[in-house]
mmCIF file with all atom_site columns, C-alpha atoms in Angstrom:
data_model
loop_
_atom_site.group_PDB
_atom_site.id
_atom_site.type_symbol
_atom_site.label_atom_id
_atom_site.label_alt_id
_atom_site.label_comp_id
_atom_site.label_asym_id
_atom_site.label_entity_id
_atom_site.label_seq_id
_atom_site.pdbx_PDB_ins_code
_atom_site.Cartn_x
_atom_site.Cartn_y
_atom_site.Cartn_z
_atom_site.occupancy
_atom_site.B_iso_or_equiv
_atom_site.pdbx_formal_charge
_atom_site.auth_seq_id
_atom_site.auth_comp_id
_atom_site.auth_asym_id
_atom_site.auth_atom_id
_atom_site.pdbx_PDB_model_num
ATOM 1   C CA . UNK A 1 1   ? 2.116   -12.791 -18.716 1.00 70.00 ? 1   UNK A CA 1
ATOM 2   C CA . UNK A 1 2   ? 4.879   -15.443 -18.590 1.00 72.00 ? 2   UNK A CA 1
ATOM 3   C CA . UNK A 1 3   ? 5.374   -15.298 -14.810 1.00 83.00 ? 3   UNK A CA 1
ATOM 4   C CA . UNK A 1 4   ? 5.916   -11.561 -14.788 1.00 90.00 ? 4   UNK A CA 1
ATOM 5   C CA . UNK A 1 5   ? 4.983   -9.574  -11.631 1.00 94.00 ? 5   UNK A CA 1
ATOM 6   C CA . UNK A 1 6   ? 1.722   -7.725  -12.357 1.00 96.00 ? 6   UNK A CA 1
ATOM 7   C CA . UNK A 1 7   ? -0.220  -4.998  -10.634 1.00 97.00 ? 7   UNK A CA 1
ATOM 8   C CA . UNK A 1 8   ? -3.566  -3.386  -11.567 1.00 98.00 ? 8   UNK A CA 1
ATOM 9   C CA . UNK A 1 9   ? -4.570  0.214   -11.260 1.00 97.00 ? 9   UNK A CA 1
ATOM 10  C CA . UNK A 1 10  ? -8.311  0.366   -11.714 1.00 96.00 ? 10  UNK A CA 1
ATOM 11  C CA . UNK A 1 11  ? -10.589 3.373   -12.179 1.00 94.00 ? 11  UNK A CA 1
ATOM 12  C CA . UNK A 1 12  ? -7.722  5.838   -12.582 1.00 95.00 ? 12  UNK A CA 1
ATOM 13  C CA . UNK A 1 13  ? -8.734  9.432   -13.139 1.00 94.00 ? 13  UNK A CA 1
ATOM 14  C CA . UNK A 1 14  ? -6.663  11.557  -15.525 1.00 93.00 ? 14  UNK A CA 1
ATOM 15  C CA . UNK A 1 15  ? -5.336  13.568  -12.533 1.00 94.00 ? 15  UNK A CA 1
ATOM 16  C CA . UNK A 1 16  ? -4.084  10.473  -10.892 1.00 95.00 ? 16  UNK A CA 1
ATOM 17  C CA . UNK A 1 17  ? -2.295  9.031   -13.886 1.00 96.00 ? 17  UNK A CA 1
ATOM 18  C CA . UNK A 1 18  ? 1.056   10.873  -13.265 1.00 96.00 ? 18  UNK A CA 1
ATOM 19  C CA . UNK A 1 19  ? 1.025   9.492   -9.687  1.00 96.00 ? 19  UNK A CA 1
ATOM 20  C CA . UNK A 1 20  ? 0.465   5.954   -10.879 1.00 97.00 ? 20  UNK A CA 1
ATOM 21  C CA . UNK A 1 21  ? 3.170   6.193   -13.463 1.00 97.00 ? 21  UNK A CA 1
ATOM 22  C CA . UNK A 1 22  ? 5.682   7.573   -11.107 1.00 97.00 ? 22  UNK A CA 1
ATOM 23  C CA . UNK A 1 23  ? 4.822   4.643   -8.607  1.00 97.00 ? 23  UNK A CA 1
ATOM 24  C CA . UNK A 1 24  ? 5.311   2.224   -11.468 1.00 97.00 ? 24  UNK A CA 1
ATOM 25  C CA . UNK A 1 25  ? 8.649   3.683   -12.374 1.00 96.00 ? 25  UNK A CA 1
ATOM 26  C CA . UNK A 1 26  ? 9.630   3.350   -8.719  1.00 96.00 ? 26  UNK A CA 1
ATOM 27  C CA . UNK A 1 27  ? 8.503   -0.277  -8.619  1.00 95.00 ? 27  UNK A CA 1
ATOM 28  C CA . UNK A 1 28  ? 10.344  -1.071  -11.919 1.00 95.00 ? 28  UNK A CA 1
ATOM 29  C CA . UNK A 1 29  ? 13.581  -0.211  -10.071 1.00 94.00 ? 29  UNK A CA 1
ATOM 30  C CA . UNK A 1 30  ? 12.910  -3.149  -7.751  1.00 91.00 ? 30  UNK A CA 1
ATOM 31  C CA . UNK A 1 31  ? 11.532  -5.516  -10.411 1.00 92.00 ? 31  UNK A CA 1
ATOM 32  C CA . UNK A 1 32  ? 12.343  -4.583  -13.936 1.00 92.00 ? 32  UNK A CA 1
ATOM 33  C CA . UNK A 1 33  ? 9.943   -7.117  -15.486 1.00 93.00 ? 33  UNK A CA 1
ATOM 34  C CA . UNK A 1 34  ? 6.938   -5.642  -13.707 1.00 95.00 ? 34  UNK A CA 1
ATOM 35  C CA . UNK A 1 35  ? 3.820   -4.984  -15.783 1.00 96.00 ? 35  UNK A CA 1
ATOM 36  C CA . UNK A 1 36  ? 1.174   -2.407  -14.833 1.00 98.00 ? 36  UNK A CA 1
ATOM 37  C CA . UNK A 1 37  ? -2.349  -3.033  -16.065 1.00 97.00 ? 37  UNK A CA 1
ATOM 38  C CA . UNK A 1 38  ? -4.047  0.399   -16.193 1.00 97.00 ? 38  UNK A CA 1
ATOM 39  C CA . UNK A 1 39  ? -7.851  0.812   -16.410 1.00 96.00 ? 39  UNK A CA 1
ATOM 40  C CA . UNK A 1 40  ? -8.901  4.476   -16.801 1.00 95.00 ? 40  UNK A CA 1
ATOM 41  C CA . UNK A 1 41  ? -11.982 5.703   -14.802 1.00 93.00 ? 41  UNK A CA 1
ATOM 42  C CA . UNK A 1 42  ? -13.771 6.303   -18.147 1.00 91.00 ? 42  UNK A CA 1
ATOM 43  C CA . UNK A 1 43  ? -13.163 4.101   -21.230 1.00 89.00 ? 43  UNK A CA 1
ATOM 44  C CA . UNK A 1 44  ? -12.964 7.097   -23.588 1.00 92.00 ? 44  UNK A CA 1
ATOM 45  C CA . UNK A 1 45  ? -9.815  8.259   -21.645 1.00 93.00 ? 45  UNK A CA 1
ATOM 46  C CA . UNK A 1 46  ? -7.831  5.219   -22.855 1.00 93.00 ? 46  UNK A CA 1
ATOM 47  C CA . UNK A 1 47  ? -6.226  6.712   -25.911 1.00 92.00 ? 47  UNK A CA 1
ATOM 48  C CA . UNK A 1 48  ? -5.254  9.855   -24.040 1.00 95.00 ? 48  UNK A CA 1
ATOM 49  C CA . UNK A 1 49  ? -3.763  7.669   -21.291 1.00 95.00 ? 49  UNK A CA 1
ATOM 50  C CA . UNK A 1 50  ? -1.817  5.671   -23.880 1.00 93.00 ? 50  UNK A CA 1
ATOM 51  C CA . UNK A 1 51  ? -0.323  8.898   -25.313 1.00 94.00 ? 51  UNK A CA 1
ATOM 52  C CA . UNK A 1 52  ? 0.556   10.152  -21.832 1.00 96.00 ? 52  UNK A CA 1
ATOM 53  C CA . UNK A 1 53  ? 2.210   6.827   -20.904 1.00 96.00 ? 53  UNK A CA 1
ATOM 54  C CA . UNK A 1 54  ? 4.213   6.769   -24.168 1.00 94.00 ? 54  UNK A CA 1
ATOM 55  C CA . UNK A 1 55  ? 5.248   10.407  -23.621 1.00 95.00 ? 55  UNK A CA 1
ATOM 56  C CA . UNK A 1 56  ? 6.571   9.311   -20.191 1.00 93.00 ? 56  UNK A CA 1
ATOM 57  C CA . UNK A 1 57  ? 8.950   6.879   -21.966 1.00 95.00 ? 57  UNK A CA 1
ATOM 58  C CA . UNK A 1 58  ? 7.144   3.692   -20.951 1.00 96.00 ? 58  UNK A CA 1
ATOM 59  C CA . UNK A 1 59  ? 6.466   0.935   -23.552 1.00 95.00 ? 59  UNK A CA 1
ATOM 60  C CA . UNK A 1 60  ? 2.706   0.657   -23.713 1.00 94.00 ? 60  UNK A CA 1
ATOM 61  C CA . UNK A 1 61  ? -0.133  -1.049  -25.577 1.00 92.00 ? 61  UNK A CA 1
ATOM 62  C CA . UNK A 1 62  ? -3.914  -0.959  -25.687 1.00 90.00 ? 62  UNK A CA 1
ATOM 63  C CA . UNK A 1 63  ? -5.395  -4.268  -24.602 1.00 88.00 ? 63  UNK A CA 1
ATOM 64  C CA . UNK A 1 64  ? -7.431  -5.985  -27.307 1.00 77.00 ? 64  UNK A CA 1
ATOM 65  C CA . UNK A 1 65  ? -5.924  -3.655  -29.897 1.00 67.00 ? 65  UNK A CA 1
ATOM 66  C CA . UNK A 1 66  ? -3.523  -6.193  -31.448 1.00 68.00 ? 66  UNK A CA 1
ATOM 67  C CA . UNK A 1 67  ? -0.812  -8.434  -29.974 1.00 76.00 ? 67  UNK A CA 1
ATOM 68  C CA . UNK A 1 68  ? -0.630  -9.514  -26.365 1.00 83.00 ? 68  UNK A CA 1
ATOM 69  C CA . UNK A 1 69  ? 1.966   -7.814  -24.150 1.00 85.00 ? 69  UNK A CA 1
ATOM 70  C CA . UNK A 1 70  ? 5.455   -9.099  -24.479 1.00 88.00 ? 70  UNK A CA 1
ATOM 71  C CA . UNK A 1 71  ? 8.510   -8.832  -22.330 1.00 90.00 ? 71  UNK A CA 1
ATOM 72  C CA . UNK A 1 72  ? 9.100   -5.238  -23.325 1.00 91.00 ? 72  UNK A CA 1
ATOM 73  C CA . UNK A 1 73  ? 5.600   -4.034  -22.498 1.00 93.00 ? 73  UNK A CA 1
ATOM 74  C CA . UNK A 1 74  ? 5.611   -1.961  -19.259 1.00 96.00 ? 74  UNK A CA 1
ATOM 75  C CA . UNK A 1 75  ? 2.070   -0.709  -19.230 1.00 97.00 ? 75  UNK A CA 1
ATOM 76  C CA . UNK A 1 76  ? -0.995  -2.333  -20.736 1.00 96.00 ? 76  UNK A CA 1
ATOM 77  C CA . UNK A 1 77  ? -4.128  -0.110  -20.916 1.00 95.00 ? 77  UNK A CA 1
ATOM 78  C CA . UNK A 1 78  ? -7.470  -1.804  -20.685 1.00 93.00 ? 78  UNK A CA 1
ATOM 79  C CA . UNK A 1 79  ? -10.578 0.210   -21.522 1.00 88.00 ? 79  UNK A CA 1
ATOM 80  C CA . UNK A 1 80  ? -13.087 -2.684  -21.188 1.00 87.00 ? 80  UNK A CA 1
ATOM 81  C CA . UNK A 1 81  ? -14.845 -2.237  -17.827 1.00 85.00 ? 81  UNK A CA 1
ATOM 82  C CA . UNK A 1 82  ? -16.237 -5.785  -18.120 1.00 86.00 ? 82  UNK A CA 1
ATOM 83  C CA . UNK A 1 83  ? -12.675 -7.152  -17.905 1.00 89.00 ? 83  UNK A CA 1
ATOM 84  C CA . UNK A 1 84  ? -11.900 -5.641  -14.476 1.00 93.00 ? 84  UNK A CA 1
ATOM 85  C CA . UNK A 1 85  ? -12.698 -8.945  -12.775 1.00 93.00 ? 85  UNK A CA 1
ATOM 86  C CA . UNK A 1 86  ? -10.177 -10.746 -14.936 1.00 94.00 ? 86  UNK A CA 1
ATOM 87  C CA . UNK A 1 87  ? -7.467  -8.264  -13.983 1.00 95.00 ? 87  UNK A CA 1
ATOM 88  C CA . UNK A 1 88  ? -8.329  -8.349  -10.309 1.00 96.00 ? 88  UNK A CA 1
ATOM 89  C CA . UNK A 1 89  ? -7.827  -12.158 -10.436 1.00 95.00 ? 89  UNK A CA 1
ATOM 90  C CA . UNK A 1 90  ? -4.511  -11.806 -12.375 1.00 94.00 ? 90  UNK A CA 1
ATOM 91  C CA . UNK A 1 91  ? -2.964  -9.116  -10.257 1.00 95.00 ? 91  UNK A CA 1
ATOM 92  C CA . UNK A 1 92  ? -2.026  -9.975  -6.667  1.00 95.00 ? 92  UNK A CA 1
ATOM 93  C CA . UNK A 1 93  ? -2.060  -6.196  -5.898  1.00 97.00 ? 93  UNK A CA 1
ATOM 94  C CA . UNK A 1 94  ? -4.512  -3.589  -7.082  1.00 97.00 ? 94  UNK A CA 1
ATOM 95  C CA . UNK A 1 95  ? -4.609  0.180   -6.617  1.00 98.00 ? 95  UNK A CA 1
ATOM 96  C CA . UNK A 1 96  ? -8.233  1.460   -6.697  1.00 97.00 ? 96  UNK A CA 1
ATOM 97  C CA . UNK A 1 97  ? -8.231  4.770   -8.368  1.00 95.00 ? 97  UNK A CA 1
ATOM 98  C CA . UNK A 1 98  ? -10.582 7.721   -8.124  1.00 93.00 ? 98  UNK A CA 1
ATOM 99  C CA . UNK A 1 99  ? -9.452  7.775   -4.467  1.00 94.00 ? 99  UNK A CA 1
ATOM 100 C CA . UNK A 1 100 ? -6.713  10.392  -4.736  1.00 92.00 ? 100 UNK A CA 1
ATOM 101 C CA . UNK A 1 101 ? -8.945  13.134  -6.183  1.00 84.00 ? 101 UNK A CA 1
ATOM 102 C CA . UNK A 1 102 ? -11.935 14.725  -4.439  1.00 72.00 ? 102 UNK A CA 1
ATOM 103 C CA . UNK A 1 103 ? -14.252 14.725  -7.504  1.00 66.00 ? 103 UNK A CA 1
ATOM 104 C CA . UNK A 1 104 ? -13.745 11.047  -8.398  1.00 65.00 ? 104 UNK A CA 1
ATOM 105 C CA . UNK A 1 105 ? -16.271 8.245   -7.493  1.00 76.00 ? 105 UNK A CA 1
ATOM 106 C CA . UNK A 1 106 ? -14.114 5.718   -5.762  1.00 79.00 ? 106 UNK A CA 1
ATOM 107 C CA . UNK A 1 107 ? -14.228 1.946   -6.562  1.00 89.00 ? 107 UNK A CA 1
ATOM 108 C CA . UNK A 1 108 ? -15.884 -0.692  -4.427  1.00 92.00 ? 108 UNK A CA 1
ATOM 109 C CA . UNK A 1 109 ? -13.048 -2.453  -2.671  1.00 95.00 ? 109 UNK A CA 1
ATOM 110 C CA . UNK A 1 110 ? -15.060 -5.592  -2.073  1.00 94.00 ? 110 UNK A CA 1
ATOM 111 C CA . UNK A 1 111 ? -14.879 -6.410  -5.778  1.00 94.00 ? 111 UNK A CA 1
ATOM 112 C CA . UNK A 1 112 ? -11.038 -6.603  -5.699  1.00 95.00 ? 112 UNK A CA 1
ATOM 113 C CA . UNK A 1 113 ? -10.964 -8.384  -2.308  1.00 95.00 ? 113 UNK A CA 1
ATOM 114 C CA . UNK A 1 114 ? -13.484 -10.979 -3.442  1.00 93.00 ? 114 UNK A CA 1
ATOM 115 C CA . UNK A 1 115 ? -11.365 -11.837 -6.382  1.00 94.00 ? 115 UNK A CA 1
ATOM 116 C CA . UNK A 1 116 ? -8.110  -12.290 -4.466  1.00 94.00 ? 116 UNK A CA 1
ATOM 117 C CA . UNK A 1 117 ? -6.266  -9.016  -4.855  1.00 95.00 ? 117 UNK A CA 1
ATOM 118 C CA . UNK A 1 118 ? -4.588  -7.033  -2.101  1.00 96.00 ? 118 UNK A CA 1
ATOM 119 C CA . UNK A 1 119 ? -6.076  -3.483  -2.075  1.00 97.00 ? 119 UNK A CA 1
ATOM 120 C CA . UNK A 1 120 ? -4.271  -0.150  -2.119  1.00 97.00 ? 120 UNK A CA 1
ATOM 121 C CA . UNK A 1 121 ? -6.341  3.091   -2.088  1.00 96.00 ? 121 UNK A CA 1
ATOM 122 C CA . UNK A 1 122 ? -6.103  6.820   -1.547  1.00 95.00 ? 122 UNK A CA 1
ATOM 123 C CA . UNK A 1 123 ? -7.668  8.945   1.136   1.00 93.00 ? 123 UNK A CA 1
ATOM 124 C CA . UNK A 1 124 ? -10.706 10.093  -0.766  1.00 91.00 ? 124 UNK A CA 1
ATOM 125 C CA . UNK A 1 125 ? -12.961 7.148   -0.764  1.00 91.00 ? 125 UNK A CA 1
ATOM 126 C CA . UNK A 1 126 ? -16.399 8.752   -0.327  1.00 84.00 ? 126 UNK A CA 1
ATOM 127 C CA . UNK A 1 127 ? -19.367 6.353   -0.054  1.00 88.00 ? 127 UNK A CA 1
ATOM 128 C CA . UNK A 1 128 ? -17.163 3.292   0.415   1.00 92.00 ? 128 UNK A CA 1
ATOM 129 C CA . UNK A 1 129 ? -15.572 4.443   3.716   1.00 92.00 ? 129 UNK A CA 1
ATOM 130 C CA . UNK A 1 130 ? -17.151 1.597   5.707   1.00 93.00 ? 130 UNK A CA 1
ATOM 131 C CA . UNK A 1 131 ? -15.974 -1.032  3.174   1.00 93.00 ? 131 UNK A CA 1
ATOM 132 C CA . UNK A 1 132 ? -12.417 0.215   3.047   1.00 95.00 ? 132 UNK A CA 1
ATOM 133 C CA . UNK A 1 133 ? -12.329 0.640   6.866   1.00 95.00 ? 133 UNK A CA 1
ATOM 134 C CA . UNK A 1 134 ? -13.350 -3.029  7.325   1.00 94.00 ? 134 UNK A CA 1
ATOM 135 C CA . UNK A 1 135 ? -10.747 -4.254  4.908   1.00 96.00 ? 135 UNK A CA 1
ATOM 136 C CA . UNK A 1 136 ? -7.967  -2.024  6.378   1.00 96.00 ? 136 UNK A CA 1
ATOM 137 C CA . UNK A 1 137 ? -8.846  -3.174  9.940   1.00 95.00 ? 137 UNK A CA 1
ATOM 138 C CA . UNK A 1 138 ? -8.497  -6.756  8.855   1.00 95.00 ? 138 UNK A CA 1
ATOM 139 C CA . UNK A 1 139 ? -5.145  -6.134  7.104   1.00 95.00 ? 139 UNK A CA 1
ATOM 140 C CA . UNK A 1 140 ? -6.544  -6.633  3.591   1.00 96.00 ? 140 UNK A CA 1
ATOM 141 C CA . UNK A 1 141 ? -6.190  -3.006  2.443   1.00 97.00 ? 141 UNK A CA 1
ATOM 142 C CA . UNK A 1 142 ? -3.613  -0.230  2.796   1.00 96.00 ? 142 UNK A CA 1
ATOM 143 C CA . UNK A 1 143 ? -3.898  3.524   2.306   1.00 96.00 ? 143 UNK A CA 1
ATOM 144 C CA . UNK A 1 144 ? -1.385  5.368   0.173   1.00 97.00 ? 144 UNK A CA 1
ATOM 145 C CA . UNK A 1 145 ? -1.196  9.175   -0.109  1.00 95.00 ? 145 UNK A CA 1
ATOM 146 C CA . UNK A 1 146 ? 1.236   9.820   -2.951  1.00 95.00 ? 146 UNK A CA 1
ATOM 147 C CA . UNK A 1 147 ? 3.367   8.180   -5.659  1.00 95.00 ? 147 UNK A CA 1
ATOM 148 C CA . UNK A 1 148 ? 6.258   7.276   -3.375  1.00 95.00 ? 148 UNK A CA 1
ATOM 149 C CA . UNK A 1 149 ? 3.934   5.501   -0.922  1.00 96.00 ? 149 UNK A CA 1
ATOM 150 C CA . UNK A 1 150 ? 2.134   3.776   -3.772  1.00 96.00 ? 150 UNK A CA 1
ATOM 151 C CA . UNK A 1 151 ? 5.402   2.640   -5.425  1.00 96.00 ? 151 UNK A CA 1
ATOM 152 C CA . UNK A 1 152 ? 6.779   1.367   -2.100  1.00 96.00 ? 152 UNK A CA 1
ATOM 153 C CA . UNK A 1 153 ? 3.626   -0.561  -1.300  1.00 96.00 ? 153 UNK A CA 1
ATOM 154 C CA . UNK A 1 154 ? 3.576   -2.208  -4.811  1.00 97.00 ? 154 UNK A CA 1
ATOM 155 C CA . UNK A 1 155 ? 7.188   -3.149  -4.476  1.00 94.00 ? 155 UNK A CA 1
ATOM 156 C CA . UNK A 1 156 ? 6.646   -4.790  -1.092  1.00 94.00 ? 156 UNK A CA 1
ATOM 157 C CA . UNK A 1 157 ? 3.260   -6.417  -1.798  1.00 94.00 ? 157 UNK A CA 1
ATOM 158 C CA . UNK A 1 158 ? 4.290   -7.958  -5.066  1.00 91.00 ? 158 UNK A CA 1
ATOM 159 C CA . UNK A 1 159 ? 6.071   -10.591 -3.015  1.00 89.00 ? 159 UNK A CA 1
ATOM 160 C CA . UNK A 1 160 ? 3.727   -13.677 -3.151  1.00 87.00 ? 160 UNK A CA 1
ATOM 161 C CA . UNK A 1 161 ? 3.634   -14.165 0.646   1.00 91.00 ? 161 UNK A CA 1
ATOM 162 C CA . UNK A 1 162 ? 2.736   -10.520 1.353   1.00 91.00 ? 162 UNK A CA 1
ATOM 163 C CA . UNK A 1 163 ? -0.006  -10.373 -1.300  1.00 91.00 ? 163 UNK A CA 1
ATOM 164 C CA . UNK A 1 164 ? -1.369  -13.744 -0.154  1.00 92.00 ? 164 UNK A CA 1
ATOM 165 C CA . UNK A 1 165 ? -1.627  -12.657 3.479   1.00 94.00 ? 165 UNK A CA 1
ATOM 166 C CA . UNK A 1 166 ? -3.599  -9.635  2.507   1.00 95.00 ? 166 UNK A CA 1
ATOM 167 C CA . UNK A 1 167 ? -5.750  -11.445 0.035   1.00 93.00 ? 167 UNK A CA 1
ATOM 168 C CA . UNK A 1 168 ? -6.617  -14.084 2.573   1.00 93.00 ? 168 UNK A CA 1
ATOM 169 C CA . UNK A 1 169 ? -7.544  -11.342 5.025   1.00 94.00 ? 169 UNK A CA 1
ATOM 170 C CA . UNK A 1 170 ? -9.849  -9.872  2.373   1.00 93.00 ? 170 UNK A CA 1
ATOM 171 C CA . UNK A 1 171 ? -11.472 -13.186 1.705   1.00 90.00 ? 171 UNK A CA 1
ATOM 172 C CA . UNK A 1 172 ? -12.195 -13.514 5.452   1.00 91.00 ? 172 UNK A CA 1
ATOM 173 C CA . UNK A 1 173 ? -13.986 -10.133 5.483   1.00 91.00 ? 173 UNK A CA 1
ATOM 174 C CA . UNK A 1 174 ? -15.898 -10.884 2.438   1.00 86.00 ? 174 UNK A CA 1
ATOM 175 C CA . UNK A 1 175 ? -17.024 -14.314 3.539   1.00 83.00 ? 175 UNK A CA 1
ATOM 176 C CA . UNK A 1 176 ? -18.207 -13.196 7.057   1.00 79.00 ? 176 UNK A CA 1
ATOM 177 C CA . UNK A 1 177 ? -21.886 -13.762 7.340   1.00 61.00 ? 177 UNK A CA 1
ATOM 178 C CA . UNK A 1 178 ? -22.091 -16.081 4.342   1.00 58.00 ? 178 UNK A CA 1
ATOM 179 C CA . UNK A 1 179 ? -23.802 -18.842 6.309   1.00 64.00 ? 179 UNK A CA 1
ATOM 180 C CA . UNK A 1 180 ? -26.462 -16.463 7.528   1.00 65.00 ? 180 UNK A CA 1
ATOM 181 C CA . UNK A 1 181 ? -26.982 -15.119 4.025   1.00 65.00 ? 181 UNK A CA 1
ATOM 182 C CA . UNK A 1 182 ? -27.397 -18.650 2.683   1.00 66.00 ? 182 UNK A CA 1
ATOM 183 C CA . UNK A 1 183 ? -29.991 -19.470 5.386   1.00 73.00 ? 183 UNK A CA 1
ATOM 184 C CA . UNK A 1 184 ? -32.010 -16.272 4.755   1.00 78.00 ? 184 UNK A CA 1
ATOM 185 C CA . UNK A 1 185 ? -31.957 -17.062 1.010   1.00 78.00 ? 185 UNK A CA 1
ATOM 186 C CA . UNK A 1 186 ? -33.260 -20.528 1.726   1.00 80.00 ? 186 UNK A CA 1
ATOM 187 C CA . UNK A 1 187 ? -35.990 -19.238 4.010   1.00 82.00 ? 187 UNK A CA 1
ATOM 188 C CA . UNK A 1 188 ? -37.095 -16.662 1.359   1.00 85.00 ? 188 UNK A CA 1
ATOM 189 C CA . UNK A 1 189 ? -37.081 -19.279 -1.405  1.00 86.00 ? 189 UNK A CA 1
ATOM 190 C CA . UNK A 1 190 ? -39.147 -21.727 0.792   1.00 83.00 ? 190 UNK A CA 1
ATOM 191 C CA . UNK A 1 191 ? -41.683 -18.953 1.527   1.00 86.00 ? 191 UNK A CA 1
ATOM 192 C CA . UNK A 1 192 ? -42.015 -18.023 -2.142  1.00 86.00 ? 192 UNK A CA 1
ATOM 193 C CA . UNK A 1 193 ? -42.364 -21.776 -3.117  1.00 84.00 ? 193 UNK A CA 1
ATOM 194 C CA . UNK A 1 194 ? -45.013 -22.164 -0.523  1.00 84.00 ? 194 UNK A CA 1
ATOM 195 C CA . UNK A 1 195 ? -47.014 -19.065 -1.795  1.00 83.00 ? 195 UNK A CA 1
ATOM 196 C CA . UNK A 1 196 ? -46.675 -20.389 -5.324  1.00 82.00 ? 196 UNK A CA 1
ATOM 197 C CA . UNK A 1 197 ? -48.258 -23.718 -4.408  1.00 80.00 ? 197 UNK A CA 1
ATOM 198 C CA . UNK A 1 198 ? -51.330 -22.151 -2.767  1.00 75.00 ? 198 UNK A CA 1
ATOM 199 C CA . UNK A 1 199 ? -54.534 -22.074 -4.908  1.00 67.00 ? 199 UNK A CA 1
#
């Protein structure tokens, strides 16, 4: 990406796309080279999203559909769910979609936090309420309710020191209990090995 500032919007529902695009336009006013990587909630929505982004006057391309993004690309749409981990690593800030609409199934925030991305999310987080609450309490995640709040958060958090502070807080939450988990794993493995050796 040639040192360009990048943010990632993952699992975005069609109803959320206008909010994300408005937030990106707002963020572009502060950093004109910023690139949005957009992953629709369903891969089959990628082409429709590309049309909507182009209709909004933003230079877009479908990832893996030809050339890599260049300096003029403002939105890159990725329909490969397997590549989400890559984009969480590349983007210091990620908005986890399906959290602004009631009918969406929100994303697991621990995936983004474990890969070093600061987390932004909407108020409708469903079954991941406990996970988002833990990250928010630690300063690793921030709630946004609309396009203006999302755009403002992206503009502020794209600063390396801000994103790094949140990412570090997220790593602390993710790694809590790691020693106990390792010890339990060792005990289980030892027990299974002992059973396997018995006649």
